[in-house]
Amino acid sequence: MARAADPDAEHEFGGPWTELKLGAITDYLSFFTAALKYKPNATKPFELWYVDAFAGSGERVANQASGGLLDGRPVDVERVSLPGSVKRALAIEPSFKHFVFIEQDSDRHAALQRLAAAHPQRRIVCRDGEANEELQRLFGSPPWSSQYRGRGLHRAVV
C-alpha cells in the first residue's frame, strides 16, 4: 500500500492513529455502499455520493520505520505516500456514483484535479474553496434542493 512520496502532492499530517481512522472510514464506506446497493429497489437504486470537505491531496506523506532490534537489522526510515480518504473512497466496491472533493489549498486542489483526470470514467468534481461555503452551495442546489425532506434518490457520506 505504501509507495515513494510524490513531491508534487505532498501532504503531511497525522500519525499512526490516522491509519486506524482511515481504516475505519474505509470499512464504513464499504458497508454503506453495500447496504444501499439495491435500495430502495434494484431497478431504481439510490445515487450514492462521497463528499470530502477537507480532501487534501488524496494521499498523505509519512515517515515509515522498518527494521530494529526485533528484526535484527538497523532501523530504516523511509518517506512514503499512503492513500488518504479520497483515494480510499475511489477504491470502494460497490462504488459511489458521484465524488465531490473540496480543498482550499491550491496545490492540494491541483493534485485532486490530476487524480480526477486519471479517473475519467468517474463522476468527480473538485471544488476549490472554503469547506462550509462549498457544502452549502452543493447541498443548496439540485439534486439536493429538489429532494423534499430527503425523499429523493440521492444519499451521501460527507
mmCIF file of C-alpha atoms in Angstrom:
data_model
loop_
_atom_site.group_PDB
_atom_site.id
_atom_site.type_symbol
_atom_site.label_atom_id
_atom_site.label_comp_id
_atom_site.label_asym_id
_atom_site.label_seq_id
_atom_site.Cartn_x
_atom_site.Cartn_y
_atom_site.Cartn_z
ATOM 1 C CA MET A 1 0.000 0.000 0.000
ATOM 2 C CA ALA A 2 2.881 2.377 0.693
ATOM 3 C CA ARG A 3 4.974 3.843 -2.101
ATOM 4 C CA ALA A 4 7.572 6.551 -2.575
ATOM 5 C CA ALA A 5 6.201 10.051 -1.968
ATOM 6 C CA ASP A 6 5.179 12.281 -4.905
ATOM 7 C CA PRO A 7 6.769 15.679 -4.151
ATOM 8 C CA ASP A 8 4.097 17.494 -6.203
ATOM 9 C CA ALA A 9 1.308 16.232 -3.956
ATOM 10 C CA GLU A 10 2.959 16.030 -0.538
ATOM 11 C CA HIS A 11 0.516 16.442 2.303
ATOM 12 C CA GLU A 12 1.900 15.530 5.692
ATOM 13 C CA PHE A 13 -0.493 15.150 8.607
ATOM 14 C CA GLY A 14 -1.484 12.779 11.368
ATOM 15 C CA GLY A 15 0.324 9.861 12.857
ATOM 16 C CA PRO A 16 -0.237 6.136 13.485
ATOM 17 C CA TRP A 17 -3.787 6.876 14.691
ATOM 18 C CA THR A 18 -4.522 8.377 11.264
ATOM 19 C CA GLU A 19 -4.144 4.988 9.590
ATOM 20 C CA LEU A 20 -6.528 3.476 12.169
ATOM 21 C CA LYS A 21 -9.078 6.245 11.486
ATOM 22 C CA LEU A 22 -8.735 5.876 7.714
ATOM 23 C CA GLY A 23 -9.153 2.120 8.042
ATOM 24 C CA ALA A 24 -12.391 2.626 9.994
ATOM 25 C CA ILE A 25 -13.648 5.106 7.391
ATOM 26 C CA THR A 26 -12.808 2.679 4.595
ATOM 27 C CA ASP A 27 -14.751 -0.089 6.318
ATOM 28 C CA TYR A 28 -17.733 2.219 6.887
ATOM 29 C CA LEU A 29 -17.772 3.338 3.231
ATOM 30 C CA SER A 30 -17.726 -0.305 2.092
ATOM 31 C CA PHE A 31 -20.626 -1.155 4.401
ATOM 32 C CA PHE A 32 -22.554 1.966 3.294
ATOM 33 C CA THR A 33 -22.338 1.240 -0.448
ATOM 34 C CA ALA A 34 -23.034 -2.469 0.035
ATOM 35 C CA ALA A 35 -26.065 -1.827 2.254
ATOM 36 C CA LEU A 36 -27.593 0.671 -0.187
ATOM 37 C CA LYS A 37 -26.598 -1.060 -3.413
ATOM 38 C CA TYR A 38 -30.149 -2.151 -4.253
ATOM 39 C CA LYS A 39 -32.100 0.315 -2.116
ATOM 40 C CA PRO A 40 -34.817 1.438 -2.392
ATOM 41 C CA ASN A 41 -35.004 -1.272 -5.090
ATOM 42 C CA ALA A 42 -32.769 -2.997 -7.630
ATOM 43 C CA THR A 43 -34.228 -1.245 -10.673
ATOM 44 C CA LYS A 44 -34.046 2.265 -9.216
ATOM 45 C CA PRO A 45 -31.318 2.371 -6.567
ATOM 46 C CA PHE A 46 -30.101 5.410 -4.672
ATOM 47 C CA GLU A 47 -27.430 7.557 -6.304
ATOM 48 C CA LEU A 48 -24.605 7.420 -3.788
ATOM 49 C CA TRP A 49 -22.314 10.403 -3.239
ATOM 50 C CA TYR A 50 -18.979 10.648 -1.461
ATOM 51 C CA VAL A 51 -18.262 14.233 -0.382
ATOM 52 C CA ASP A 52 -14.918 15.050 1.221
ATOM 53 C CA ALA A 53 -14.951 18.603 2.605
ATOM 54 C CA PHE A 54 -11.256 18.527 3.561
ATOM 55 C CA ALA A 55 -9.944 16.337 0.755
ATOM 56 C CA GLY A 56 -6.300 17.348 0.916
ATOM 57 C CA SER A 57 -4.264 15.954 -1.963
ATOM 58 C CA GLY A 58 -5.854 12.496 -1.874
ATOM 59 C CA GLU A 59 -2.935 10.984 -0.037
ATOM 60 C CA ARG A 60 -0.679 11.651 2.909
ATOM 61 C CA VAL A 61 3.053 11.541 3.349
ATOM 62 C CA ALA A 62 4.525 9.825 6.401
ATOM 63 C CA ASN A 63 7.829 8.547 7.699
ATOM 64 C CA GLN A 64 7.665 4.766 7.977
ATOM 65 C CA ALA A 65 10.210 2.877 10.051
ATOM 66 C CA SER A 66 11.285 -0.702 9.478
ATOM 67 C CA GLY A 67 13.930 -2.903 10.987
ATOM 68 C CA GLY A 68 15.154 -2.580 14.521
ATOM 69 C CA LEU A 69 16.181 -4.884 17.321
ATOM 70 C CA LEU A 70 13.449 -7.478 16.742
ATOM 71 C CA ASP A 71 14.174 -7.611 13.011
ATOM 72 C CA GLY A 72 17.917 -7.959 13.597
ATOM 73 C CA ARG A 73 18.805 -5.024 11.362
ATOM 74 C CA PRO A 74 19.248 -1.277 11.749
ATOM 75 C CA VAL A 75 16.191 0.927 11.795
ATOM 76 C CA ASP A 76 15.478 2.353 8.354
ATOM 77 C CA VAL A 77 13.097 5.292 7.957
ATOM 78 C CA GLU A 78 11.516 5.817 4.545
ATOM 79 C CA ARG A 79 9.281 8.696 3.469
ATOM 80 C CA VAL A 80 6.212 7.115 1.845
ATOM 81 C CA SER A 81 2.915 8.192 0.391
ATOM 82 C CA LEU A 82 -0.191 6.486 1.780
ATOM 83 C CA PRO A 83 -3.708 6.713 0.368
ATOM 84 C CA GLY A 84 -5.890 9.267 2.120
ATOM 85 C CA SER A 85 -9.672 9.216 2.388
ATOM 86 C CA VAL A 86 -10.121 10.367 -1.234
ATOM 87 C CA LYS A 87 -8.093 7.537 -2.756
ATOM 88 C CA ARG A 88 -9.669 5.051 -0.383
ATOM 89 C CA ALA A 89 -13.166 6.212 -1.378
ATOM 90 C CA LEU A 90 -12.316 5.811 -5.063
ATOM 91 C CA ALA A 91 -11.326 2.185 -4.389
ATOM 92 C CA ILE A 92 -14.592 1.220 -2.650
ATOM 93 C CA GLU A 93 -16.686 -1.511 -4.286
ATOM 94 C CA PRO A 94 -19.515 -1.246 -4.950
ATOM 95 C CA SER A 95 -18.601 2.269 -5.989
ATOM 96 C CA PHE A 96 -20.147 5.610 -5.225
ATOM 97 C CA LYS A 97 -21.741 7.216 -8.289
ATOM 98 C CA HIS A 98 -20.600 10.779 -7.535
ATOM 99 C CA PHE A 99 -17.488 12.158 -5.852
ATOM 100 C CA VAL A 100 -17.051 15.727 -4.643
ATOM 101 C CA PHE A 101 -13.636 16.743 -3.337
ATOM 102 C CA ILE A 102 -13.363 20.122 -1.622
ATOM 103 C CA GLU A 103 -9.964 21.653 -0.934
ATOM 104 C CA GLN A 104 -8.987 25.263 -0.303
ATOM 105 C CA ASP A 105 -5.204 24.855 -0.695
ATOM 106 C CA SER A 106 -4.319 25.466 -4.363
ATOM 107 C CA ASP A 107 -1.505 22.870 -4.551
ATOM 108 C CA ARG A 108 -3.658 20.169 -2.991
ATOM 109 C CA HIS A 109 -6.607 21.157 -5.178
ATOM 110 C CA ALA A 110 -4.353 20.792 -8.249
ATOM 111 C CA ALA A 111 -3.357 17.304 -7.034
ATOM 112 C CA LEU A 112 -7.054 16.411 -6.755
ATOM 113 C CA GLN A 113 -7.669 17.634 -10.293
ATOM 114 C CA ARG A 114 -4.834 15.400 -11.540
ATOM 115 C CA LEU A 115 -6.380 12.497 -9.637
ATOM 116 C CA ALA A 116 -9.780 13.207 -11.217
ATOM 117 C CA ALA A 117 -8.182 13.343 -14.678
ATOM 118 C CA ALA A 118 -6.630 9.934 -14.007
ATOM 119 C CA HIS A 119 -10.158 8.530 -13.447
ATOM 120 C CA PRO A 120 -12.122 9.837 -16.464
ATOM 121 C CA GLN A 121 -14.780 7.108 -16.067
ATOM 122 C CA ARG A 122 -15.735 8.503 -12.633
ATOM 123 C CA ARG A 123 -18.031 11.449 -11.891
ATOM 124 C CA ILE A 124 -15.575 13.529 -9.891
ATOM 125 C CA VAL A 125 -15.979 17.222 -9.128
ATOM 126 C CA CYS A 126 -13.136 19.091 -7.442
ATOM 127 C CA ARG A 127 -14.206 22.290 -5.689
ATOM 128 C CA ASP A 128 -11.666 24.940 -4.770
ATOM 129 C CA GLY A 129 -12.948 26.817 -1.749
ATOM 130 C CA GLU A 130 -13.790 27.000 1.923
ATOM 131 C CA ALA A 131 -15.472 23.792 3.081
ATOM 132 C CA ASN A 132 -18.556 25.263 4.770
ATOM 133 C CA GLU A 133 -19.340 27.548 1.838
ATOM 134 C CA GLU A 134 -18.871 24.782 -0.716
ATOM 135 C CA LEU A 135 -21.044 22.352 1.272
ATOM 136 C CA GLN A 136 -23.829 24.950 1.431
ATOM 137 C CA ARG A 137 -23.549 25.518 -2.332
ATOM 138 C CA LEU A 138 -23.590 21.795 -3.058
ATOM 139 C CA PHE A 139 -26.490 20.836 -0.823
ATOM 140 C CA GLY A 140 -28.417 24.027 -1.574
ATOM 141 C CA SER A 141 -28.613 23.201 -5.281
ATOM 142 C CA PRO A 142 -30.154 20.380 -7.336
ATOM 143 C CA PRO A 143 -30.416 17.483 -6.964
ATOM 144 C CA TRP A 144 -30.263 18.046 -3.205
ATOM 145 C CA SER A 145 -32.504 21.111 -3.063
ATOM 146 C CA SER A 146 -35.196 19.312 -5.057
ATOM 147 C CA GLN A 147 -35.451 16.395 -2.600
ATOM 148 C CA TYR A 148 -38.381 17.047 -0.300
ATOM 149 C CA ARG A 149 -37.345 16.104 3.252
ATOM 150 C CA GLY A 150 -34.833 13.565 1.983
ATOM 151 C CA ARG A 151 -37.397 11.756 -0.127
ATOM 152 C CA GLY A 152 -35.300 11.606 -3.261
ATOM 153 C CA LEU A 153 -32.904 9.068 -4.647
ATOM 154 C CA HIS A 154 -29.671 10.766 -3.535
ATOM 155 C CA ARG A 155 -27.711 9.711 -0.443
ATOM 156 C CA ALA A 156 -24.304 10.941 0.636
ATOM 157 C CA VAL A 157 -21.463 10.297 3.027
ATOM 158 C CA VAL A 158 -19.899 13.636 3.947
#
